[in-house]
GROMACS .gro file of C-alpha atoms in nm:
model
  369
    1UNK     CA    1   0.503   1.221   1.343
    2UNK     CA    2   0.204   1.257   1.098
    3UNK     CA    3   0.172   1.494   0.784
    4UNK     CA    4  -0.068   1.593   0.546
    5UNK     CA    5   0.021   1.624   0.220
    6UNK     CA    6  -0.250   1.860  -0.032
    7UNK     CA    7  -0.171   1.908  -0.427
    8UNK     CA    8  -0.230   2.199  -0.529
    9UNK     CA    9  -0.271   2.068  -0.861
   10UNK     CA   10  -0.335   1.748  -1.073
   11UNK     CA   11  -0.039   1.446  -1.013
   12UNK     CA   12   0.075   1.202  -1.243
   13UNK     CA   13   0.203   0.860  -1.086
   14UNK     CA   14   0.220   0.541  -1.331
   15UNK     CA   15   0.319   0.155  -1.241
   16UNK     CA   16   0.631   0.029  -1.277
   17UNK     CA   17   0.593  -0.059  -1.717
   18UNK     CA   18   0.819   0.100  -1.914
   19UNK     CA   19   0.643   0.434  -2.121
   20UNK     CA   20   0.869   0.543  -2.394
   21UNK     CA   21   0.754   0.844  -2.584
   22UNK     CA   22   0.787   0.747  -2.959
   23UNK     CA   23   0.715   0.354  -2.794
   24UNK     CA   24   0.422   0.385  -2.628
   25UNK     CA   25   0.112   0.654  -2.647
   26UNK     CA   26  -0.064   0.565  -2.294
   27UNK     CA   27   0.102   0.588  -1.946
   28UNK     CA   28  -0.102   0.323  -1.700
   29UNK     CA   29  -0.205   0.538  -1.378
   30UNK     CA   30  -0.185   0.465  -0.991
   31UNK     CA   31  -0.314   0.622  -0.703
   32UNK     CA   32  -0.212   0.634  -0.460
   33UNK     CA   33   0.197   0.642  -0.538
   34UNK     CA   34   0.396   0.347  -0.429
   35UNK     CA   35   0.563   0.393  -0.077
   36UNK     CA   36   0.904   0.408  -0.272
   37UNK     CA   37   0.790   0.746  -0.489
   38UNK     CA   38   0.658   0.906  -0.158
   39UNK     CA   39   0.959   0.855   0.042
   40UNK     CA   40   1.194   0.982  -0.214
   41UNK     CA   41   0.982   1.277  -0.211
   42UNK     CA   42   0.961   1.316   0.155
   43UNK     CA   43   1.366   1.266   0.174
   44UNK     CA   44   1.440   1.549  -0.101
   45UNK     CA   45   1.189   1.773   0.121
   46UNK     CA   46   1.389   1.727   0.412
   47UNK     CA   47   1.718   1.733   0.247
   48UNK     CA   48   1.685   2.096   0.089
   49UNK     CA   49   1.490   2.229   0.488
   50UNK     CA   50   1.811   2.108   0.589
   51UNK     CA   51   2.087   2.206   0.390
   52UNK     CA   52   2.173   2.143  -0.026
   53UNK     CA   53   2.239   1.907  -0.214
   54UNK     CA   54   2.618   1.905  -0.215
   55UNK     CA   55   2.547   1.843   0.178
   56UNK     CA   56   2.367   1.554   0.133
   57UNK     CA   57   2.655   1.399  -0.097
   58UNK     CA   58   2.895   1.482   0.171
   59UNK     CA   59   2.735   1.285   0.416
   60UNK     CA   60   2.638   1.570   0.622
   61UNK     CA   61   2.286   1.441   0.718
   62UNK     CA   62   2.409   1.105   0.720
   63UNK     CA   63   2.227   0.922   1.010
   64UNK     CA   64   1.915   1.089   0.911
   65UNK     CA   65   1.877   1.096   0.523
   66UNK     CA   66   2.183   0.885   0.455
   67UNK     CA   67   2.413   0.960   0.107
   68UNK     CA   68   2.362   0.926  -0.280
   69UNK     CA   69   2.484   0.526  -0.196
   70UNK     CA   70   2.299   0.417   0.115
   71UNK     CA   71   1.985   0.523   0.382
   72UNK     CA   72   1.964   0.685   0.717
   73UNK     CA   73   1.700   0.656   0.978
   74UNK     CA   74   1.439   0.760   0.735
   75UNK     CA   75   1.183   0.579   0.808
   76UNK     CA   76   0.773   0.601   0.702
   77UNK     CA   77   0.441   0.428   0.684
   78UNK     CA   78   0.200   0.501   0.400
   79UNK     CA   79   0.082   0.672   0.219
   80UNK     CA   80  -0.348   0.678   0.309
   81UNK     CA   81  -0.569   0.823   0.129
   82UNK     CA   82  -0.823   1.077   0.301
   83UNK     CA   83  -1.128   1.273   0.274
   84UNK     CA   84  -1.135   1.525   0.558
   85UNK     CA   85  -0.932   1.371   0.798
   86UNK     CA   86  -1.052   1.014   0.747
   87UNK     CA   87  -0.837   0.776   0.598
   88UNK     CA   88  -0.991   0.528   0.321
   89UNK     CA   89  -0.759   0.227   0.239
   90UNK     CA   90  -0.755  -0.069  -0.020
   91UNK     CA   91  -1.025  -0.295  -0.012
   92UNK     CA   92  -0.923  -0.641   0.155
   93UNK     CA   93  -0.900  -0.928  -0.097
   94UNK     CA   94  -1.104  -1.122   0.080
   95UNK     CA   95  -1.418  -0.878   0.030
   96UNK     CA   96  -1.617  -0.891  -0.301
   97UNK     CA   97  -1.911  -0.685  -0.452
   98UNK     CA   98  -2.127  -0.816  -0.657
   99UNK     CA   99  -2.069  -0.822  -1.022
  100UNK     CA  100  -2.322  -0.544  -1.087
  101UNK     CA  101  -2.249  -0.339  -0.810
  102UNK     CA  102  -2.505  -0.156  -0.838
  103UNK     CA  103  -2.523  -0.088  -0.465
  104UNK     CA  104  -2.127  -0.058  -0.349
  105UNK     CA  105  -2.195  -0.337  -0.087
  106UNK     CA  106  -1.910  -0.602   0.025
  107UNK     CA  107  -1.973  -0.933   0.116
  108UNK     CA  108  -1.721  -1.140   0.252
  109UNK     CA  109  -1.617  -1.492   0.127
  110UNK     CA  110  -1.601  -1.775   0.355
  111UNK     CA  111  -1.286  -1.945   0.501
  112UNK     CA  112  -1.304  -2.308   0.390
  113UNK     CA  113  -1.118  -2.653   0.410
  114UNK     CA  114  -0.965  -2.690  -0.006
  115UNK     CA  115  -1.221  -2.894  -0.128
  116UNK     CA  116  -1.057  -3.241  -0.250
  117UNK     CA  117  -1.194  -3.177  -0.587
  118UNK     CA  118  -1.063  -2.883  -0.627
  119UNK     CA  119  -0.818  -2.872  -0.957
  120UNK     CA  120  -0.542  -2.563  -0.894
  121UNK     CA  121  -0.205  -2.534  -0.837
  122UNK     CA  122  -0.301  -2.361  -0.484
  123UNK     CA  123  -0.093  -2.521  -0.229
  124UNK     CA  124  -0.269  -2.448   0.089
  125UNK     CA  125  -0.485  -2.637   0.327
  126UNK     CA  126  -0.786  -2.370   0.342
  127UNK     CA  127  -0.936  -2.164   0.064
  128UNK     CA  128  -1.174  -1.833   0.026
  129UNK     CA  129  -1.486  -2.009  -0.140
  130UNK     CA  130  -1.777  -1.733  -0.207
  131UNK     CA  131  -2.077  -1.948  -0.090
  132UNK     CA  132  -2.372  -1.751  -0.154
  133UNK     CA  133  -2.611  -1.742  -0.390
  134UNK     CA  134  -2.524  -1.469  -0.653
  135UNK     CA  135  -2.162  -1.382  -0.849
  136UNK     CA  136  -1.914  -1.199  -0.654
  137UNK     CA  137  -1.601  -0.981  -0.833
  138UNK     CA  138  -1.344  -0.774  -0.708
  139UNK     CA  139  -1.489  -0.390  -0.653
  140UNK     CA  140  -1.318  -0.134  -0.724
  141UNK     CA  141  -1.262   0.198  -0.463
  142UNK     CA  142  -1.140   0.196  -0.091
  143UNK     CA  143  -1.300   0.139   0.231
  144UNK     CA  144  -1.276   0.394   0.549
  145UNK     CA  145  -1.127   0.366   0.820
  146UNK     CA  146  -1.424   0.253   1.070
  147UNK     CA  147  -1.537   0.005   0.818
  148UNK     CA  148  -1.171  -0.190   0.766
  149UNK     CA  149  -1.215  -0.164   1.207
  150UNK     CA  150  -1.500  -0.356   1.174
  151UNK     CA  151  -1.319  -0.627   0.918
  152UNK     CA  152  -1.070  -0.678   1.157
  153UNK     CA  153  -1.251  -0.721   1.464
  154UNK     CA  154  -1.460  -0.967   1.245
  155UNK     CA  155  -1.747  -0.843   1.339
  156UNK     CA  156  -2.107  -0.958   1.433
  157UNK     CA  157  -2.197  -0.782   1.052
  158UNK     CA  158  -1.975  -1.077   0.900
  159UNK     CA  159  -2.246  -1.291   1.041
  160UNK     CA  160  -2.512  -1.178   0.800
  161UNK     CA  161  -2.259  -1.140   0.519
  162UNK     CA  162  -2.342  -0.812   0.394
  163UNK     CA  163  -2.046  -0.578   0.560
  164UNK     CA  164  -2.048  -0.217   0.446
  165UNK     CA  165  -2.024   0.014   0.164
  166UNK     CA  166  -1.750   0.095  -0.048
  167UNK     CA  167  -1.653   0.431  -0.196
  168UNK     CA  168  -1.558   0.469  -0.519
  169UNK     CA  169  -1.263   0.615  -0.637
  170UNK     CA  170  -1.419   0.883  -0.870
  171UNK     CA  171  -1.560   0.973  -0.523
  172UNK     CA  172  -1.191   1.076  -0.431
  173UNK     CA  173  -1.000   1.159  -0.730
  174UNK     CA  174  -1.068   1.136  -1.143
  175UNK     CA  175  -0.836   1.092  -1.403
  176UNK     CA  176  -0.779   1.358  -1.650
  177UNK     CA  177  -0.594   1.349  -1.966
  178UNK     CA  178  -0.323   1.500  -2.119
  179UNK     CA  179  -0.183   1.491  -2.440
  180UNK     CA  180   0.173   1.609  -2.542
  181UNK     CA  181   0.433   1.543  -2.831
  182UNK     CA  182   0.794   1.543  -2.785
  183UNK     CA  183   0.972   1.873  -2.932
  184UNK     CA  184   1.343   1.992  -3.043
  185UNK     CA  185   1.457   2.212  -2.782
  186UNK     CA  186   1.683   2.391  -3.058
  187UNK     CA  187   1.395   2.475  -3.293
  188UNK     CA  188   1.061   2.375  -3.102
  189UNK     CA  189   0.916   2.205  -3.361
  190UNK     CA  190   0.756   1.869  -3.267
  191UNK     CA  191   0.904   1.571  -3.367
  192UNK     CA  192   0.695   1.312  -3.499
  193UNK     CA  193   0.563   0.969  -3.421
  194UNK     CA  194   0.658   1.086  -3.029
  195UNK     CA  195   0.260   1.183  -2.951
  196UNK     CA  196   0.179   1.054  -2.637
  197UNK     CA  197  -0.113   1.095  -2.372
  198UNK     CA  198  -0.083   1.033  -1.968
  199UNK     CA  199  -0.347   1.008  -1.698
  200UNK     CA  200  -0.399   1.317  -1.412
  201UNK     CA  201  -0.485   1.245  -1.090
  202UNK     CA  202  -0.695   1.616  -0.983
  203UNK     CA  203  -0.810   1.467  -0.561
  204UNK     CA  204  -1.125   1.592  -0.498
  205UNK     CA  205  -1.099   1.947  -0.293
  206UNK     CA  206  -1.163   1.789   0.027
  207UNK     CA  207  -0.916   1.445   0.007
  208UNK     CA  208  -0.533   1.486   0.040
  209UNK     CA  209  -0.228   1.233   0.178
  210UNK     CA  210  -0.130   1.086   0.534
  211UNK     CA  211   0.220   0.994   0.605
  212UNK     CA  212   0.373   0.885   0.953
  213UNK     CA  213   0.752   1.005   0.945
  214UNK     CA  214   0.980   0.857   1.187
  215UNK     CA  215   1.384   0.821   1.264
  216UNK     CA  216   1.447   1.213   1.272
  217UNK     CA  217   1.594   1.392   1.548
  218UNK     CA  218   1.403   1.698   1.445
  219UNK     CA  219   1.075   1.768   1.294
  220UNK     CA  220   0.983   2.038   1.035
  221UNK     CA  221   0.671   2.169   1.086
  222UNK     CA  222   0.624   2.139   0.712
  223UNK     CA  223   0.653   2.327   0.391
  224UNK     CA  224   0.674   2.274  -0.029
  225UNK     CA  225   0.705   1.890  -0.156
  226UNK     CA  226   0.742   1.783  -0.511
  227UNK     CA  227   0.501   1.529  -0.590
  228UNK     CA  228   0.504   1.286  -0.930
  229UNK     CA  229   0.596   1.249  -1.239
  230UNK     CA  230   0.640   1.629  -1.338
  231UNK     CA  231   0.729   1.761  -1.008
  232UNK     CA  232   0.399   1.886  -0.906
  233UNK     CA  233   0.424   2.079  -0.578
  234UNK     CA  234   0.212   2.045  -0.299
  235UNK     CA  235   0.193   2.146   0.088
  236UNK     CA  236   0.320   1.956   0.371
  237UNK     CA  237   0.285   1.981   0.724
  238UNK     CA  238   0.232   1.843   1.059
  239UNK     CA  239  -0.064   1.700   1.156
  240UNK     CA  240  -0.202   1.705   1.546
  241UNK     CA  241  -0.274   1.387   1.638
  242UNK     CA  242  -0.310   0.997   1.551
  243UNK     CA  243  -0.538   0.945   1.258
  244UNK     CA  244  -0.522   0.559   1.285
  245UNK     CA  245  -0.555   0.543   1.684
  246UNK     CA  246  -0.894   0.341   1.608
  247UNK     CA  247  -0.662   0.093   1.446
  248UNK     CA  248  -0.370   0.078   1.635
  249UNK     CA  249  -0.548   0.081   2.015
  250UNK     CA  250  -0.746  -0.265   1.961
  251UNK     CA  251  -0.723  -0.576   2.174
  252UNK     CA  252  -0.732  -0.903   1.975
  253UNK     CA  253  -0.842  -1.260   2.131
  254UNK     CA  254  -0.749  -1.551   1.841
  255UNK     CA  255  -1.016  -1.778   2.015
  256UNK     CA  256  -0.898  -2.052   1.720
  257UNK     CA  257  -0.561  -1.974   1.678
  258UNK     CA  258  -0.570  -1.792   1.385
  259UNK     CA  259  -0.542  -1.418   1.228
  260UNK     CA  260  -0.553  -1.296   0.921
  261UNK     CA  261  -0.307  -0.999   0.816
  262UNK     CA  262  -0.393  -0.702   0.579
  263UNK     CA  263  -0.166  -0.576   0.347
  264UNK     CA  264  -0.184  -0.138   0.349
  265UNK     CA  265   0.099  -0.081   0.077
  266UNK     CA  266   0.228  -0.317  -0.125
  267UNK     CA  267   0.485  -0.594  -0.011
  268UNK     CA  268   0.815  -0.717  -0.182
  269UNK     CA  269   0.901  -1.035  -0.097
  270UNK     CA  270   1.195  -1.234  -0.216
  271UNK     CA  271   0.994  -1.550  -0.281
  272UNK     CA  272   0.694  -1.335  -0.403
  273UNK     CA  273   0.430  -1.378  -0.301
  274UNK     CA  274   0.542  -1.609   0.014
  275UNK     CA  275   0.760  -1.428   0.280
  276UNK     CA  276   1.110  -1.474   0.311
  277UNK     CA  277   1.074  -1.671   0.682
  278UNK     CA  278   0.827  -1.911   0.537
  279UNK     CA  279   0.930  -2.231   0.422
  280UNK     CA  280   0.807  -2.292   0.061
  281UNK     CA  281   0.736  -2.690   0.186
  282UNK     CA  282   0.536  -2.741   0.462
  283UNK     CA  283   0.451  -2.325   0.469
  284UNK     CA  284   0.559  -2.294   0.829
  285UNK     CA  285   0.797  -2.043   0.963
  286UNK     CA  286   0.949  -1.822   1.266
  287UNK     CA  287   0.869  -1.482   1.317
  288UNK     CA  288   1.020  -1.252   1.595
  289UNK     CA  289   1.008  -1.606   1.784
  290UNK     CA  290   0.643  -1.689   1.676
  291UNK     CA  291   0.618  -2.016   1.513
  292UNK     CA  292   0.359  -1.962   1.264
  293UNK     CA  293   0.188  -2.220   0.948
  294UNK     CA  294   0.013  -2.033   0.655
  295UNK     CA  295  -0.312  -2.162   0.577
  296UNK     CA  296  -0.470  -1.932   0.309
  297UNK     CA  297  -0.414  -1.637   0.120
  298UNK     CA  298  -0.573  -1.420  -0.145
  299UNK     CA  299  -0.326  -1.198  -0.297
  300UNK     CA  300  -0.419  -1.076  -0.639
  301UNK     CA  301  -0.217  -0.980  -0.933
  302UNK     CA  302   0.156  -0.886  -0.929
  303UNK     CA  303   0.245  -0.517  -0.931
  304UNK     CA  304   0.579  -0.389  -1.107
  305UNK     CA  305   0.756  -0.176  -0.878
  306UNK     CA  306   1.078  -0.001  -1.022
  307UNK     CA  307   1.228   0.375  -1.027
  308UNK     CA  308   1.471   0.586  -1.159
  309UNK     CA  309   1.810   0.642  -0.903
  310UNK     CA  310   1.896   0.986  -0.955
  311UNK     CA  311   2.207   0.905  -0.756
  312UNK     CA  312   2.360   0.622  -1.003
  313UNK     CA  313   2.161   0.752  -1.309
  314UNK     CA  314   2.057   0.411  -1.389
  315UNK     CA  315   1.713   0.282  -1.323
  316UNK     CA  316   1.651   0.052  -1.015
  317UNK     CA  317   1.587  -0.276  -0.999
  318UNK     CA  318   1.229  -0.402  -1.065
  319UNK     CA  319   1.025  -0.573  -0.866
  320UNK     CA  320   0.708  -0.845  -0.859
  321UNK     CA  321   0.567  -0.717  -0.545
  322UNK     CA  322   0.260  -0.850  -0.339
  323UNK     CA  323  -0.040  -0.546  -0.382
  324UNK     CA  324  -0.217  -0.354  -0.120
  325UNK     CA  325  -0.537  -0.562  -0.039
  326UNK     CA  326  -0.386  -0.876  -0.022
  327UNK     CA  327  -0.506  -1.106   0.259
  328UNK     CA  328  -0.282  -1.428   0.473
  329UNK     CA  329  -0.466  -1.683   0.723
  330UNK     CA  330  -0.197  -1.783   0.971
  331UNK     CA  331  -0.243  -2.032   1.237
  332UNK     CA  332  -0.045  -2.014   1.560
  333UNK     CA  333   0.169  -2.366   1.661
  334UNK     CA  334   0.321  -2.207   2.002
  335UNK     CA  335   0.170  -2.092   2.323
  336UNK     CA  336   0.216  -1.714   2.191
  337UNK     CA  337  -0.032  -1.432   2.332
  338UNK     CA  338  -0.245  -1.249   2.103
  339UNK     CA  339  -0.068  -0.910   2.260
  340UNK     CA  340   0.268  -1.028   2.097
  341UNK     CA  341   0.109  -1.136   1.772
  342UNK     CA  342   0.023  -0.766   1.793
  343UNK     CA  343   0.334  -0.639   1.860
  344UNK     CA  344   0.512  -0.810   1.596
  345UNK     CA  345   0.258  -0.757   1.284
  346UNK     CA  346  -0.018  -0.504   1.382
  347UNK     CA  347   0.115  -0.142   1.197
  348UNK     CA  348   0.423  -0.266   1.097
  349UNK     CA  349   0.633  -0.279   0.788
  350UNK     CA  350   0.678  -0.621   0.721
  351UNK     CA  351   0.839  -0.644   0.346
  352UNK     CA  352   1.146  -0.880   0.317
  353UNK     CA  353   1.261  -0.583   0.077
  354UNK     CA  354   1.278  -0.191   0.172
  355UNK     CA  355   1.061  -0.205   0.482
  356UNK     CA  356   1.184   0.151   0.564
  357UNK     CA  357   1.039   0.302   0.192
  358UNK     CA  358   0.683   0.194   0.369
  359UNK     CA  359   0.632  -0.115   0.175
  360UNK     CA  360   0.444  -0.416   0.356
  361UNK     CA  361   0.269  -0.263   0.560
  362UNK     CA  362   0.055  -0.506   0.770
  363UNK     CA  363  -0.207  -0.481   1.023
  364UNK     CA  364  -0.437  -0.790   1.187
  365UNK     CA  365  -0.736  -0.915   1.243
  366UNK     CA  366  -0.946  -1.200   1.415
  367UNK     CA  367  -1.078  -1.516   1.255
  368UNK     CA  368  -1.375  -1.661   1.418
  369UNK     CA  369  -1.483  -1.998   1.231
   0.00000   0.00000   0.00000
C-alpha cells in the first residue's frame, strides 16, 4: 500500500556524525531521511492507531510491529521524493554534468575494458571512463521518474550522449537555518559555549514523501506522523494507485549478458561496498540461484548510518553503508532469463543488513555495448 507523507512544516534530518551541543556548532543535513528514520516513524504511527505504548511492550501487535527487542512484518520501500505526484530519485553514479553545469544536462560515461595502464587499487575487469571531450563532475539534484525509465531501458538518447535534465534540489526543498543555545530548565538562562545552528528542510508547497507499506493485515487510511529530529508532524495517508508502475511493468532483454542495478536508498552491506554473496576473489557469486560475476561499479562515498534505540536507550550501531546512486555491472554465467533477473533484483530490497527498514533498494537496467 502507498502513502503520502506532507510536512506541514520545516524538518530537520542530519547523517549519521555525532552533533554535540557544546562540541559541535553545525548539524550536516540530508534529504531525504534514511529508510531507517522513516520506518521508525511509520512504526510509532501505527503503533499509537493501534493501541499504546504499554501494548506494544507487551507484545500485543507482535507479528505486525514486533516488541521493544525485535521486528514484525513491517515491512517498506522508500522513501521518494515528489513534486505533484511524480517521484524524482538520486541521480545514477554513472551520469555526470558537466563541471559548469550551467545547463543541468547528464551525460553518461562509457562502459570500458580497465585500461592496462591504469594505476588504482580498482579490482574489476571493466571501468566507467568519461570519453568525451569536456570535464564531467558529479551534479547535484534528482532525476524524475520518466527520465531514470529511460536510463534503464538504455535508451536510443544514450547513443548521442546527452540524456536529460536534472532538477535541482533548491527546485524541491531549501535549507533554512536555525540557531539555538542550550538553556537551564531550572532558571532558563542559557548556558554558554552550547550555541549551536542546524539546517531546515521547508519542501516546496507542491513536493511531499512516497512510501510503499507492506506486511500489515490492516491498513489505516492515514492520519498524524512525527517526522525528524524535533518531532515535526506531518499528514499521512493512502494513496490510490502505483506511482512507480512505469518502473516496475518493464520487460528487459540482456542481449550481452549483462545489467546494471540502481541503488534507490542506501545499502548496508557487510563487506561494504561488495555484497555479502559475492566472493571478494574472483567477484563471482549466487543469487536466488543466479550465478552472477561483477564487472564494474561506481559507488561513491560512504554514508554513516546510525540512530538512537529508544527501546535500549543506547545508540545503535553505526554503519558504512553503500549511498543511493550507486551503480553495479553484473554479467550473467548461467542460462538464466531476463524475467527472473527481474524477479530477483528489479524493486527489491536487497541490503545484506535491515532489508525490511527499506535499505538497498535496487532496480535494473539493460547494458547494450
Amino acid at each position: 500500500m502507498w502513502y503520502k507523507i506532507e510536512p506541514f512544516d520545516t524538518l530537520f534530518f542530519r547523517d549519521g556524525r555525532p552533533f554535540t551541543m557544546g562540541a559541535e556548532t553545525w548539524a550536516n543535513p540530508i534529504f531525504p531521511p534514511y529508510p531507517s528514520t522513516l520506518y521508525g516513524a511509520i512504526r510509532t504511527w501505527l503503533i499509537f492507531e493501534r493501541g499504546t505504548l504499554k501494548d506494544f511492550e507487551r507484545g500485543k501487535f507482535k507479528d505486525e510491529l514486533g516488541t521493544p527487542s525485535e521486528k514484525g512484518s513491517l515491512r517498506i520501500r522508500g522513501p521518494f521524493i515528489a513534486l505533484g505526484d511524480i517521484l524524482y530519485f538520486p541521480i545514477p553514479n554513472d551520469l555526470l554534468a558537466k563541471k559548469d553545469k550551467k545547463d543541468n544536462k547528464l551525460f553518461k560515461i562509457d562502459l570500458l575494458e580497465k585500461p592496462k595502464i591504469l594505476i588504482s587499487d580498482y579490482p574489476l575487469r571493466q571501468a566507467l571512463i568519461n570519453k568525451s571531450d569536456f570535464e564531467l563532475d558529479d551534479p547535484d539534484g534528482f532525476i524524475y521518474l520518466f527520465s531514470l525509465k529511460d536510463y534503464l531501458t538504455d535508451s536510443d538518447l544514450t547513443n548521442r550522449k546527452e540524456i536529460f535534465n536534472f532538477t535541482e534540489k533548491e527546485d524541491i526543498f531549501i535549507q533554512e537555518k536555525k540557531t539555538g543555545i542550550k538553556r537551564s530548565r531550572r532558571t532558563l538562562s542559557s548556558k554558554k559555549g552550547y550555541l549551536y545552528r542546524i539546517p531546515m528542510i521547508r519542501l516546496k508547497r507542491e513536493a511531499s514523501l512516497f512510501v510503499e507499506i507492506e506486511g500489515l493485515d490492516n491498513y489505516p487510511e492515514g492520519g498524524l506522523i512525527q517526522l525528524g529530529g524535533e518531532s515535526k508532524i506531518a499528514k499521512i495517508g493512502k494513496y490510490t494507485g502505483d506511482p512507480l508502475e512505469a518502473l516496475k511493468g518493464r520487460t528487459f532483454k540482456f542481449e550481452d549478458r549483462i545489467f546494471k542495478l540502481y541503488l534507490a536508498t542506501p545499502a548496508i552491506f557487510k563487506n561494504g561496498w561488495l555484497p555479502e554473496w559475492i566472493d571478494r576473489e574472483n567477484f563471482e557469486g549466487k543469487y536466488n540461484g543466479i550465478n552472477l560475476k561483477l564487472i564494474a561499479c561506481s559507488v561513491g562515498k560512504y554514508i554513516l548510518i546510525g540512530g538512537w534505540d529508544l527501546a535500549r536507550k543506547r545508540p545503535k550501531p553505526m554503519y558504512k553503508a553503500v549511498p543511493a546512486g550507486s551503480v553495479y555491472y553484473f554479467e550473467i554465467l548461467d542460462d538464466t532469463q531476463a524475467e527472473k533477473v527481474k524477479e530477483t533484483f528489479h524493486f527489491k530490497n536487497i541490503s545484506d543488513i535491515n532489508p525490511e527498514e527499506g535499505f538497498g533498494l535496487s532496480f535494473i537496467g539493460e547494458v547494450k555495448l
